[in-house]
């Protein structure tokens, strides 16, 4: 029969063994993640990538309720010093409820830009970058964001191809080819990164930009479903490495990987989606030197946005 001292020694040995195994596991995972990230950077090491410089620091505001609001800015960089934002979204992650929400902000919304006169929303980024866009969203919609992520469309193509080499399944609703760099036929099919980007950017139909935004949201949902699979979770560090040259953000690399990992390991929450301006919540107008714009019914849209996010 074991004495109390012998049992204590046995328990201590088990504790030491468990701790040693835990340390080995952490080292293996860390080593694997570091290697995958490095492999990702090698894929895109020849890329020119994004190299925007902005005069003003990004002064994001952290949410008091534990949610993370990120301003996603999509650009089609072709070497210009300045570029208008092609797509703008607010992505919200609520870790407590395991909820992901995406708000698409139409680029032709007619807004007051602080320090300037009224322009289309996407002009704010062109004028001074992410901070002025953040201020514009705050002034017009009374919504704060904590971080921004500036994403070149080339990153999207490369990340999709790294995540899903055989393509991402999408039900293409109509033939598409005009001004998207690819030709797509109707029907359920697996699209490569380039094809998926073309599908998300198509707007030469009766729906115009509203149809484009709807397809962008559909594509995000499809890619997310791939990413939350075991295969996607394993590839997360590599995806971050692949995209790194094409991303500028206020987040550190560790914060990007932490947020990505939390979302991927959360169980794959459904994405809730909203488009601003809301349906039947705007009028159209045209101004000299600016062109056609969307003029929201502000009270209705602000109420819908706050109710959705808060």
PDB file of C-alpha atoms in Angstrom:
ATOM      1  CA  UNK A   1       0.000   0.000   0.000  1.00  0.00           C
ATOM      2  CA  UNK A   2       1.380   3.416  -1.033  1.00  0.00           C
ATOM      3  CA  UNK A   3       2.143   5.968   1.630  1.00  0.00           C
ATOM      4  CA  UNK A   4       0.931   9.546   1.382  1.00  0.00           C
ATOM      5  CA  UNK A   5       4.472  10.691   0.478  1.00  0.00           C
ATOM      6  CA  UNK A   6       4.707   8.124  -2.360  1.00  0.00           C
ATOM      7  CA  UNK A   7       1.350   9.216  -3.743  1.00  0.00           C
ATOM      8  CA  UNK A   8       2.470  12.825  -3.608  1.00  0.00           C
ATOM      9  CA  UNK A   9       5.676  12.006  -5.503  1.00  0.00           C
ATOM     10  CA  UNK A  10       3.693  10.053  -8.117  1.00  0.00           C
ATOM     11  CA  UNK A  11       1.272  12.960  -8.578  1.00  0.00           C
ATOM     12  CA  UNK A  12       4.218  15.367  -8.880  1.00  0.00           C
ATOM     13  CA  UNK A  13       5.829  13.170 -11.583  1.00  0.00           C
ATOM     14  CA  UNK A  14       2.544  13.091 -13.533  1.00  0.00           C
ATOM     15  CA  UNK A  15       2.282  16.874 -13.264  1.00  0.00           C
ATOM     16  CA  UNK A  16       5.817  17.333 -14.553  1.00  0.00           C
ATOM     17  CA  UNK A  17       5.174  14.921 -17.426  1.00  0.00           C
ATOM     18  CA  UNK A  18       1.967  16.742 -18.424  1.00  0.00           C
ATOM     19  CA  UNK A  19       3.744  20.115 -18.304  1.00  0.00           C
ATOM     20  CA  UNK A  20       6.634  18.788 -20.421  1.00  0.00           C
ATOM     21  CA  UNK A  21       4.196  17.367 -23.005  1.00  0.00           C
ATOM     22  CA  UNK A  22       2.320  20.680 -23.046  1.00  0.00           C
ATOM     23  CA  UNK A  23       5.550  22.621 -23.690  1.00  0.00           C
ATOM     24  CA  UNK A  24       6.475  20.216 -26.514  1.00  0.00           C
ATOM     25  CA  UNK A  25       3.004  20.637 -28.030  1.00  0.00           C
ATOM     26  CA  UNK A  26       3.286  24.445 -27.886  1.00  0.00           C
ATOM     27  CA  UNK A  27       6.723  24.324 -29.517  1.00  0.00           C
ATOM     28  CA  UNK A  28       5.440  22.037 -32.296  1.00  0.00           C
ATOM     29  CA  UNK A  29       2.421  24.242 -32.990  1.00  0.00           C
ATOM     30  CA  UNK A  30       4.535  27.405 -32.866  1.00  0.00           C
ATOM     31  CA  UNK A  31       7.143  25.884 -35.156  1.00  0.00           C
ATOM     32  CA  UNK A  32       4.487  24.670 -37.592  1.00  0.00           C
ATOM     33  CA  UNK A  33       2.739  28.052 -37.634  1.00  0.00           C
ATOM     34  CA  UNK A  34       6.021  29.904 -38.151  1.00  0.00           C
ATOM     35  CA  UNK A  35       6.993  27.558 -40.992  1.00  0.00           C
ATOM     36  CA  UNK A  36       3.597  27.909 -42.668  1.00  0.00           C
ATOM     37  CA  UNK A  37       3.752  31.700 -42.377  1.00  0.00           C
ATOM     38  CA  UNK A  38       7.254  31.680 -43.920  1.00  0.00           C
ATOM     39  CA  UNK A  39       6.056  29.438 -46.774  1.00  0.00           C
ATOM     40  CA  UNK A  40       3.243  31.890 -47.418  1.00  0.00           C
ATOM     41  CA  UNK A  41       5.643  34.823 -47.602  1.00  0.00           C
ATOM     42  CA  UNK A  42       7.798  32.899 -50.109  1.00  0.00           C
ATOM     43  CA  UNK A  43       4.830  32.488 -52.467  1.00  0.00           C
ATOM     44  CA  UNK A  44       4.398  36.246 -52.749  1.00  0.00           C
ATOM     45  CA  UNK A  45       7.957  37.463 -52.074  1.00  0.00           C
ATOM     46  CA  UNK A  46       8.314  38.877 -55.598  1.00  0.00           C
ATOM     47  CA  UNK A  47       5.099  40.864 -55.269  1.00  0.00           C
ATOM     48  CA  UNK A  48       5.309  44.634 -55.355  1.00  0.00           C
ATOM     49  CA  UNK A  49       2.503  44.851 -52.844  1.00  0.00           C
ATOM     50  CA  UNK A  50       0.990  47.890 -51.173  1.00  0.00           C
ATOM     51  CA  UNK A  51       3.127  50.829 -50.133  1.00  0.00           C
ATOM     52  CA  UNK A  52       0.767  53.674 -49.297  1.00  0.00           C
ATOM     53  CA  UNK A  53       1.934  56.401 -46.940  1.00  0.00           C
ATOM     54  CA  UNK A  54      -0.589  58.419 -44.963  1.00  0.00           C
ATOM     55  CA  UNK A  55      -0.055  61.757 -43.248  1.00  0.00           C
ATOM     56  CA  UNK A  56      -2.286  60.998 -40.276  1.00  0.00           C
ATOM     57  CA  UNK A  57      -2.125  58.078 -37.842  1.00  0.00           C
ATOM     58  CA  UNK A  58      -5.164  55.849 -37.531  1.00  0.00           C
ATOM     59  CA  UNK A  59      -6.925  56.689 -34.267  1.00  0.00           C
ATOM     60  CA  UNK A  60      -9.303  53.760 -34.003  1.00  0.00           C
ATOM     61  CA  UNK A  61     -11.617  53.509 -31.012  1.00  0.00           C
ATOM     62  CA  UNK A  62     -11.851  50.249 -29.075  1.00  0.00           C
ATOM     63  CA  UNK A  63     -15.366  49.023 -28.375  1.00  0.00           C
ATOM     64  CA  UNK A  64     -16.427  48.971 -24.724  1.00  0.00           C
ATOM     65  CA  UNK A  65     -18.543  45.820 -25.113  1.00  0.00           C
ATOM     66  CA  UNK A  66     -15.762  43.444 -26.192  1.00  0.00           C
ATOM     67  CA  UNK A  67     -16.686  43.481 -29.866  1.00  0.00           C
ATOM     68  CA  UNK A  68     -14.055  44.181 -32.521  1.00  0.00           C
ATOM     69  CA  UNK A  69     -15.015  46.529 -35.365  1.00  0.00           C
ATOM     70  CA  UNK A  70     -12.655  46.489 -38.356  1.00  0.00           C
ATOM     71  CA  UNK A  71     -12.871  48.787 -41.372  1.00  0.00           C
ATOM     72  CA  UNK A  72     -12.147  46.703 -44.482  1.00  0.00           C
ATOM     73  CA  UNK A  73     -10.988  48.763 -47.474  1.00  0.00           C
ATOM     74  CA  UNK A  74     -10.583  47.030 -50.820  1.00  0.00           C
ATOM     75  CA  UNK A  75      -8.394  48.697 -53.456  1.00  0.00           C
ATOM     76  CA  UNK A  76      -7.201  47.778 -56.920  1.00  0.00           C
ATOM     77  CA  UNK A  77      -3.603  48.966 -56.676  1.00  0.00           C
ATOM     78  CA  UNK A  78      -1.873  49.546 -59.991  1.00  0.00           C
ATOM     79  CA  UNK A  79       1.109  51.574 -58.835  1.00  0.00           C
ATOM     80  CA  UNK A  80      -0.743  54.842 -58.256  1.00  0.00           C
ATOM     81  CA  UNK A  81       0.188  57.097 -55.361  1.00  0.00           C
ATOM     82  CA  UNK A  82      -3.509  57.480 -54.570  1.00  0.00           C
ATOM     83  CA  UNK A  83      -6.486  55.239 -55.133  1.00  0.00           C
ATOM     84  CA  UNK A  84     -10.184  55.445 -54.386  1.00  0.00           C
ATOM     85  CA  UNK A  85     -11.516  52.640 -52.248  1.00  0.00           C
ATOM     86  CA  UNK A  86     -13.365  50.168 -54.464  1.00  0.00           C
ATOM     87  CA  UNK A  87     -15.186  48.523 -51.566  1.00  0.00           C
ATOM     88  CA  UNK A  88     -15.741  49.496 -47.939  1.00  0.00           C
ATOM     89  CA  UNK A  89     -17.086  47.278 -45.189  1.00  0.00           C
ATOM     90  CA  UNK A  90     -17.315  47.246 -41.430  1.00  0.00           C
ATOM     91  CA  UNK A  91     -16.649  43.747 -40.114  1.00  0.00           C
ATOM     92  CA  UNK A  92     -17.655  43.047 -36.520  1.00  0.00           C
ATOM     93  CA  UNK A  93     -16.519  40.052 -34.479  1.00  0.00           C
ATOM     94  CA  UNK A  94     -18.321  39.282 -31.212  1.00  0.00           C
ATOM     95  CA  UNK A  95     -16.321  36.569 -29.477  1.00  0.00           C
ATOM     96  CA  UNK A  96     -18.776  36.173 -26.607  1.00  0.00           C
ATOM     97  CA  UNK A  97     -21.710  35.351 -28.877  1.00  0.00           C
ATOM     98  CA  UNK A  98     -19.647  33.851 -31.698  1.00  0.00           C
ATOM     99  CA  UNK A  99     -21.160  36.292 -34.199  1.00  0.00           C
ATOM    100  CA  UNK A 100     -19.729  37.804 -37.357  1.00  0.00           C
ATOM    101  CA  UNK A 101     -21.444  40.775 -38.965  1.00  0.00           C
ATOM    102  CA  UNK A 102     -20.580  42.527 -42.213  1.00  0.00           C
ATOM    103  CA  UNK A 103     -21.867  45.972 -43.204  1.00  0.00           C
ATOM    104  CA  UNK A 104     -21.263  46.957 -46.829  1.00  0.00           C
ATOM    105  CA  UNK A 105     -21.109  50.717 -47.344  1.00  0.00           C
ATOM    106  CA  UNK A 106     -21.977  51.741 -50.890  1.00  0.00           C
ATOM    107  CA  UNK A 107     -19.139  53.774 -52.359  1.00  0.00           C
ATOM    108  CA  UNK A 108     -21.472  56.339 -54.006  1.00  0.00           C
ATOM    109  CA  UNK A 109     -23.095  57.466 -50.730  1.00  0.00           C
ATOM    110  CA  UNK A 110     -23.084  61.279 -50.655  1.00  0.00           C
ATOM    111  CA  UNK A 111     -21.460  62.262 -47.357  1.00  0.00           C
ATOM    112  CA  UNK A 112     -19.901  65.177 -45.527  1.00  0.00           C
ATOM    113  CA  UNK A 113     -16.130  64.649 -45.407  1.00  0.00           C
ATOM    114  CA  UNK A 114     -14.506  66.451 -42.423  1.00  0.00           C
ATOM    115  CA  UNK A 115     -12.379  69.351 -43.665  1.00  0.00           C
ATOM    116  CA  UNK A 116     -13.823  69.111 -47.149  1.00  0.00           C
ATOM    117  CA  UNK A 117     -17.161  69.593 -48.873  1.00  0.00           C
ATOM    118  CA  UNK A 118     -19.599  66.773 -49.612  1.00  0.00           C
ATOM    119  CA  UNK A 119     -18.381  63.980 -51.893  1.00  0.00           C
ATOM    120  CA  UNK A 120     -18.903  60.287 -52.475  1.00  0.00           C
ATOM    121  CA  UNK A 121     -17.833  58.131 -49.541  1.00  0.00           C
ATOM    122  CA  UNK A 122     -14.967  56.470 -51.420  1.00  0.00           C
ATOM    123  CA  UNK A 123     -13.353  59.890 -51.993  1.00  0.00           C
ATOM    124  CA  UNK A 124     -12.416  60.138 -48.297  1.00  0.00           C
ATOM    125  CA  UNK A 125      -9.782  57.421 -48.643  1.00  0.00           C
ATOM    126  CA  UNK A 126      -8.461  59.031 -51.851  1.00  0.00           C
ATOM    127  CA  UNK A 127      -8.012  62.382 -50.122  1.00  0.00           C
ATOM    128  CA  UNK A 128      -6.171  61.352 -46.952  1.00  0.00           C
ATOM    129  CA  UNK A 129      -6.392  57.616 -46.366  1.00  0.00           C
ATOM    130  CA  UNK A 130      -7.939  55.358 -43.684  1.00  0.00           C
ATOM    131  CA  UNK A 131      -8.104  57.914 -40.876  1.00  0.00           C
ATOM    132  CA  UNK A 132     -10.171  60.387 -42.883  1.00  0.00           C
ATOM    133  CA  UNK A 133     -12.445  57.550 -43.981  1.00  0.00           C
ATOM    134  CA  UNK A 134     -12.846  56.546 -40.323  1.00  0.00           C
ATOM    135  CA  UNK A 135     -13.700  60.141 -39.380  1.00  0.00           C
ATOM    136  CA  UNK A 136     -16.172  60.390 -42.257  1.00  0.00           C
ATOM    137  CA  UNK A 137     -17.977  57.216 -41.166  1.00  0.00           C
ATOM    138  CA  UNK A 138     -18.045  58.465 -37.569  1.00  0.00           C
ATOM    139  CA  UNK A 139     -19.397  61.899 -38.523  1.00  0.00           C
ATOM    140  CA  UNK A 140     -22.071  60.620 -40.880  1.00  0.00           C
ATOM    141  CA  UNK A 141     -23.096  57.309 -39.244  1.00  0.00           C
ATOM    142  CA  UNK A 142     -21.923  57.767 -35.619  1.00  0.00           C
ATOM    143  CA  UNK A 143     -20.098  54.413 -35.681  1.00  0.00           C
ATOM    144  CA  UNK A 144     -16.514  53.863 -34.457  1.00  0.00           C
ATOM    145  CA  UNK A 145     -14.043  51.251 -35.684  1.00  0.00           C
ATOM    146  CA  UNK A 146     -10.970  49.950 -33.863  1.00  0.00           C
ATOM    147  CA  UNK A 147      -8.757  48.845 -36.761  1.00  0.00           C
ATOM    148  CA  UNK A 148      -8.507  49.122 -40.503  1.00  0.00           C
ATOM    149  CA  UNK A 149      -7.337  46.574 -43.047  1.00  0.00           C
ATOM    150  CA  UNK A 150      -6.390  47.832 -46.492  1.00  0.00           C
ATOM    151  CA  UNK A 151      -6.526  44.908 -48.904  1.00  0.00           C
ATOM    152  CA  UNK A 152      -5.309  44.805 -52.488  1.00  0.00           C
ATOM    153  CA  UNK A 153      -7.442  42.548 -54.666  1.00  0.00           C
ATOM    154  CA  UNK A 154      -4.314  40.569 -55.609  1.00  0.00           C
ATOM    155  CA  UNK A 155      -4.217  39.342 -52.005  1.00  0.00           C
ATOM    156  CA  UNK A 156      -7.731  38.000 -52.338  1.00  0.00           C
ATOM    157  CA  UNK A 157      -6.835  35.989 -55.459  1.00  0.00           C
ATOM    158  CA  UNK A 158      -3.710  34.499 -53.861  1.00  0.00           C
ATOM    159  CA  UNK A 159      -5.409  33.674 -50.566  1.00  0.00           C
ATOM    160  CA  UNK A 160      -8.307  31.908 -52.305  1.00  0.00           C
ATOM    161  CA  UNK A 161      -5.924  29.833 -54.411  1.00  0.00           C
ATOM    162  CA  UNK A 162      -3.850  28.921 -51.341  1.00  0.00           C
ATOM    163  CA  UNK A 163      -6.939  28.044 -49.303  1.00  0.00           C
ATOM    164  CA  UNK A 164      -8.867  26.204 -52.032  1.00  0.00           C
ATOM    165  CA  UNK A 165      -6.571  25.021 -54.865  1.00  0.00           C
ATOM    166  CA  UNK A 166      -9.553  23.308 -56.527  1.00  0.00           C
ATOM    167  CA  UNK A 167     -11.716  26.427 -56.313  1.00  0.00           C
ATOM    168  CA  UNK A 168     -14.608  27.729 -54.216  1.00  0.00           C
ATOM    169  CA  UNK A 169     -18.132  26.622 -55.115  1.00  0.00           C
ATOM    170  CA  UNK A 170     -20.468  29.409 -56.225  1.00  0.00           C
ATOM    171  CA  UNK A 171     -23.827  29.408 -57.995  1.00  0.00           C
ATOM    172  CA  UNK A 172     -23.236  31.927 -60.787  1.00  0.00           C
ATOM    173  CA  UNK A 173     -26.649  33.390 -61.590  1.00  0.00           C
ATOM    174  CA  UNK A 174     -25.902  34.783 -65.053  1.00  0.00           C
ATOM    175  CA  UNK A 175     -23.244  35.070 -67.744  1.00  0.00           C
ATOM    176  CA  UNK A 176     -20.589  37.627 -66.752  1.00  0.00           C
ATOM    177  CA  UNK A 177     -17.547  38.976 -68.555  1.00  0.00           C
ATOM    178  CA  UNK A 178     -17.652  42.746 -68.989  1.00  0.00           C
ATOM    179  CA  UNK A 179     -14.791  44.557 -67.196  1.00  0.00           C
ATOM    180  CA  UNK A 180     -13.952  41.689 -64.797  1.00  0.00           C
ATOM    181  CA  UNK A 181     -11.062  40.018 -66.651  1.00  0.00           C
ATOM    182  CA  UNK A 182     -12.753  36.591 -66.834  1.00  0.00           C
ATOM    183  CA  UNK A 183     -15.746  34.992 -68.534  1.00  0.00           C
ATOM    184  CA  UNK A 184     -18.269  33.155 -66.375  1.00  0.00           C
ATOM    185  CA  UNK A 185     -21.238  31.053 -67.405  1.00  0.00           C
ATOM    186  CA  UNK A 186     -24.374  30.426 -65.304  1.00  0.00           C
ATOM    187  CA  UNK A 187     -24.521  27.452 -62.949  1.00  0.00           C
ATOM    188  CA  UNK A 188     -22.935  25.926 -59.843  1.00  0.00           C
ATOM    189  CA  UNK A 189     -19.174  25.705 -60.327  1.00  0.00           C
ATOM    190  CA  UNK A 190     -15.845  25.994 -58.541  1.00  0.00           C
ATOM    191  CA  UNK A 191     -14.117  29.302 -59.164  1.00  0.00           C
ATOM    192  CA  UNK A 192     -10.420  30.106 -58.848  1.00  0.00           C
ATOM    193  CA  UNK A 193      -9.247  33.195 -57.008  1.00  0.00           C
ATOM    194  CA  UNK A 194      -9.246  35.303 -60.177  1.00  0.00           C
ATOM    195  CA  UNK A 195     -12.676  34.053 -61.233  1.00  0.00           C
ATOM    196  CA  UNK A 196     -14.128  34.560 -57.756  1.00  0.00           C
ATOM    197  CA  UNK A 197     -12.809  38.125 -57.668  1.00  0.00           C
ATOM    198  CA  UNK A 198     -14.316  38.789 -61.105  1.00  0.00           C
ATOM    199  CA  UNK A 199     -17.654  37.419 -59.911  1.00  0.00           C
ATOM    200  CA  UNK A 200     -17.560  39.671 -56.844  1.00  0.00           C
ATOM    201  CA  UNK A 201     -16.718  42.767 -58.893  1.00  0.00           C
ATOM    202  CA  UNK A 202     -19.234  42.377 -61.732  1.00  0.00           C
ATOM    203  CA  UNK A 203     -21.733  45.254 -61.874  1.00  0.00           C
ATOM    204  CA  UNK A 204     -22.705  45.620 -65.530  1.00  0.00           C
ATOM    205  CA  UNK A 205     -26.344  44.635 -65.099  1.00  0.00           C
ATOM    206  CA  UNK A 206     -29.570  46.228 -63.915  1.00  0.00           C
ATOM    207  CA  UNK A 207     -28.561  45.844 -60.235  1.00  0.00           C
ATOM    208  CA  UNK A 208     -25.350  47.834 -60.662  1.00  0.00           C
ATOM    209  CA  UNK A 209     -23.360  48.382 -57.476  1.00  0.00           C
ATOM    210  CA  UNK A 210     -26.090  46.878 -55.304  1.00  0.00           C
ATOM    211  CA  UNK A 211     -25.722  43.566 -57.150  1.00  0.00           C
ATOM    212  CA  UNK A 212     -21.950  43.799 -56.820  1.00  0.00           C
ATOM    213  CA  UNK A 213     -22.197  44.309 -53.058  1.00  0.00           C
ATOM    214  CA  UNK A 214     -24.592  41.365 -52.760  1.00  0.00           C
ATOM    215  CA  UNK A 215     -22.101  39.141 -54.603  1.00  0.00           C
ATOM    216  CA  UNK A 216     -19.235  40.393 -52.437  1.00  0.00           C
ATOM    217  CA  UNK A 217     -21.147  39.315 -49.340  1.00  0.00           C
ATOM    218  CA  UNK A 218     -21.942  35.950 -50.944  1.00  0.00           C
ATOM    219  CA  UNK A 219     -18.266  35.402 -51.753  1.00  0.00           C
ATOM    220  CA  UNK A 220     -17.177  36.271 -48.195  1.00  0.00           C
ATOM    221  CA  UNK A 221     -19.609  33.675 -46.849  1.00  0.00           C
ATOM    222  CA  UNK A 222     -18.326  31.003 -49.266  1.00  0.00           C
ATOM    223  CA  UNK A 223     -14.661  31.688 -48.482  1.00  0.00           C
ATOM    224  CA  UNK A 224     -15.386  31.746 -44.740  1.00  0.00           C
ATOM    225  CA  UNK A 225     -16.980  28.295 -44.977  1.00  0.00           C
ATOM    226  CA  UNK A 226     -13.764  26.982 -46.527  1.00  0.00           C
ATOM    227  CA  UNK A 227     -11.622  28.740 -43.946  1.00  0.00           C
ATOM    228  CA  UNK A 228     -13.379  27.312 -40.862  1.00  0.00           C
ATOM    229  CA  UNK A 229     -12.793  23.746 -42.027  1.00  0.00           C
ATOM    230  CA  UNK A 230      -9.876  21.835 -40.448  1.00  0.00           C
ATOM    231  CA  UNK A 231      -7.925  22.331 -43.671  1.00  0.00           C
ATOM    232  CA  UNK A 232      -8.535  26.071 -43.497  1.00  0.00           C
ATOM    233  CA  UNK A 233      -7.492  26.332 -39.842  1.00  0.00           C
ATOM    234  CA  UNK A 234      -4.228  24.536 -40.580  1.00  0.00           C
ATOM    235  CA  UNK A 235      -3.554  26.916 -43.464  1.00  0.00           C
ATOM    236  CA  UNK A 236      -4.304  30.108 -41.496  1.00  0.00           C
ATOM    237  CA  UNK A 237      -0.648  31.119 -40.884  1.00  0.00           C
ATOM    238  CA  UNK A 238       0.205  30.389 -44.528  1.00  0.00           C
ATOM    239  CA  UNK A 239      -2.731  32.494 -45.747  1.00  0.00           C
ATOM    240  CA  UNK A 240      -1.533  35.402 -43.643  1.00  0.00           C
ATOM    241  CA  UNK A 241       1.954  35.032 -45.118  1.00  0.00           C
ATOM    242  CA  UNK A 242       0.591  34.908 -48.685  1.00  0.00           C
ATOM    243  CA  UNK A 243      -1.449  38.070 -48.163  1.00  0.00           C
ATOM    244  CA  UNK A 244       1.155  40.049 -46.221  1.00  0.00           C
ATOM    245  CA  UNK A 245       2.606  42.081 -49.130  1.00  0.00           C
ATOM    246  CA  UNK A 246      -0.895  43.081 -50.214  1.00  0.00           C
ATOM    247  CA  UNK A 247      -2.150  44.203 -46.809  1.00  0.00           C
ATOM    248  CA  UNK A 248      -1.688  47.401 -44.843  1.00  0.00           C
ATOM    249  CA  UNK A 249      -3.312  47.484 -41.448  1.00  0.00           C
ATOM    250  CA  UNK A 250      -3.299  49.123 -38.061  1.00  0.00           C
ATOM    251  CA  UNK A 251      -3.042  45.639 -36.497  1.00  0.00           C
ATOM    252  CA  UNK A 252       0.214  43.907 -35.671  1.00  0.00           C
ATOM    253  CA  UNK A 253       0.962  40.514 -37.249  1.00  0.00           C
ATOM    254  CA  UNK A 254       0.307  38.788 -33.928  1.00  0.00           C
ATOM    255  CA  UNK A 255      -3.031  40.590 -33.561  1.00  0.00           C
ATOM    256  CA  UNK A 256      -4.030  39.601 -37.115  1.00  0.00           C
ATOM    257  CA  UNK A 257      -3.185  35.956 -36.458  1.00  0.00           C
ATOM    258  CA  UNK A 258      -4.891  36.033 -33.051  1.00  0.00           C
ATOM    259  CA  UNK A 259      -8.125  37.426 -34.490  1.00  0.00           C
ATOM    260  CA  UNK A 260      -8.040  35.048 -37.460  1.00  0.00           C
ATOM    261  CA  UNK A 261      -7.426  32.076 -35.159  1.00  0.00           C
ATOM    262  CA  UNK A 262     -10.243  33.048 -32.784  1.00  0.00           C
ATOM    263  CA  UNK A 263     -12.708  33.282 -35.652  1.00  0.00           C
ATOM    264  CA  UNK A 264     -11.574  30.028 -37.291  1.00  0.00           C
ATOM    265  CA  UNK A 265     -11.646  28.096 -34.015  1.00  0.00           C
ATOM    266  CA  UNK A 266     -14.998  29.513 -32.929  1.00  0.00           C
ATOM    267  CA  UNK A 267     -17.018  26.910 -34.782  1.00  0.00           C
ATOM    268  CA  UNK A 268     -17.815  28.919 -37.860  1.00  0.00           C
ATOM    269  CA  UNK A 269     -20.538  31.383 -37.017  1.00  0.00           C
ATOM    270  CA  UNK A 270     -22.938  32.393 -39.748  1.00  0.00           C
ATOM    271  CA  UNK A 271     -22.263  35.821 -41.202  1.00  0.00           C
ATOM    272  CA  UNK A 272     -25.040  38.366 -40.747  1.00  0.00           C
ATOM    273  CA  UNK A 273     -25.113  40.958 -43.540  1.00  0.00           C
ATOM    274  CA  UNK A 274     -26.379  44.483 -44.033  1.00  0.00           C
ATOM    275  CA  UNK A 275     -26.026  46.966 -46.888  1.00  0.00           C
ATOM    276  CA  UNK A 276     -26.102  50.735 -46.335  1.00  0.00           C
ATOM    277  CA  UNK A 277     -28.131  52.496 -47.587  1.00  0.00           C
ATOM    278  CA  UNK A 278     -30.898  50.073 -46.742  1.00  0.00           C
ATOM    279  CA  UNK A 279     -33.550  49.026 -49.250  1.00  0.00           C
ATOM    280  CA  UNK A 280     -35.911  51.905 -50.043  1.00  0.00           C
ATOM    281  CA  UNK A 281     -33.794  54.075 -47.744  1.00  0.00           C
ATOM    282  CA  UNK A 282     -32.296  56.498 -50.252  1.00  0.00           C
ATOM    283  CA  UNK A 283     -32.804  58.658 -53.295  1.00  0.00           C
ATOM    284  CA  UNK A 284     -30.480  59.281 -56.235  1.00  0.00           C
ATOM    285  CA  UNK A 285     -29.099  62.601 -57.423  1.00  0.00           C
ATOM    286  CA  UNK A 286     -26.370  63.982 -59.666  1.00  0.00           C
ATOM    287  CA  UNK A 287     -23.929  66.839 -59.025  1.00  0.00           C
ATOM    288  CA  UNK A 288     -21.487  68.595 -61.388  1.00  0.00           C
ATOM    289  CA  UNK A 289     -17.966  67.224 -61.053  1.00  0.00           C
ATOM    290  CA  UNK A 290     -19.159  64.386 -58.808  1.00  0.00           C
ATOM    291  CA  UNK A 291     -21.681  62.475 -60.882  1.00  0.00           C
ATOM    292  CA  UNK A 292     -24.470  60.186 -59.742  1.00  0.00           C
ATOM    293  CA  UNK A 293     -24.746  59.692 -55.971  1.00  0.00           C
ATOM    294  CA  UNK A 294     -26.911  57.960 -53.368  1.00  0.00           C
ATOM    295  CA  UNK A 295     -28.515  60.237 -50.800  1.00  0.00           C
ATOM    296  CA  UNK A 296     -29.605  58.168 -47.772  1.00  0.00           C
ATOM    297  CA  UNK A 297     -32.550  58.911 -45.539  1.00  0.00           C
ATOM    298  CA  UNK A 298     -30.123  59.423 -42.693  1.00  0.00           C
ATOM    299  CA  UNK A 299     -32.319  58.750 -39.656  1.00  0.00           C
ATOM    300  CA  UNK A 300     -33.535  55.426 -41.078  1.00  0.00           C
ATOM    301  CA  UNK A 301     -30.066  54.253 -42.091  1.00  0.00           C
ATOM    302  CA  UNK A 302     -28.320  55.264 -38.874  1.00  0.00           C
ATOM    303  CA  UNK A 303     -31.007  53.530 -36.833  1.00  0.00           C
ATOM    304  CA  UNK A 304     -30.715  50.355 -38.943  1.00  0.00           C
ATOM    305  CA  UNK A 305     -26.907  50.373 -38.693  1.00  0.00           C
ATOM    306  CA  UNK A 306     -26.821  50.880 -34.925  1.00  0.00           C
ATOM    307  CA  UNK A 307     -29.478  48.261 -34.320  1.00  0.00           C
ATOM    308  CA  UNK A 308     -27.519  45.802 -36.474  1.00  0.00           C
ATOM    309  CA  UNK A 309     -24.125  46.372 -34.822  1.00  0.00           C
ATOM    310  CA  UNK A 310     -25.032  47.321 -31.279  1.00  0.00           C
TER     311      UNK A 310
END
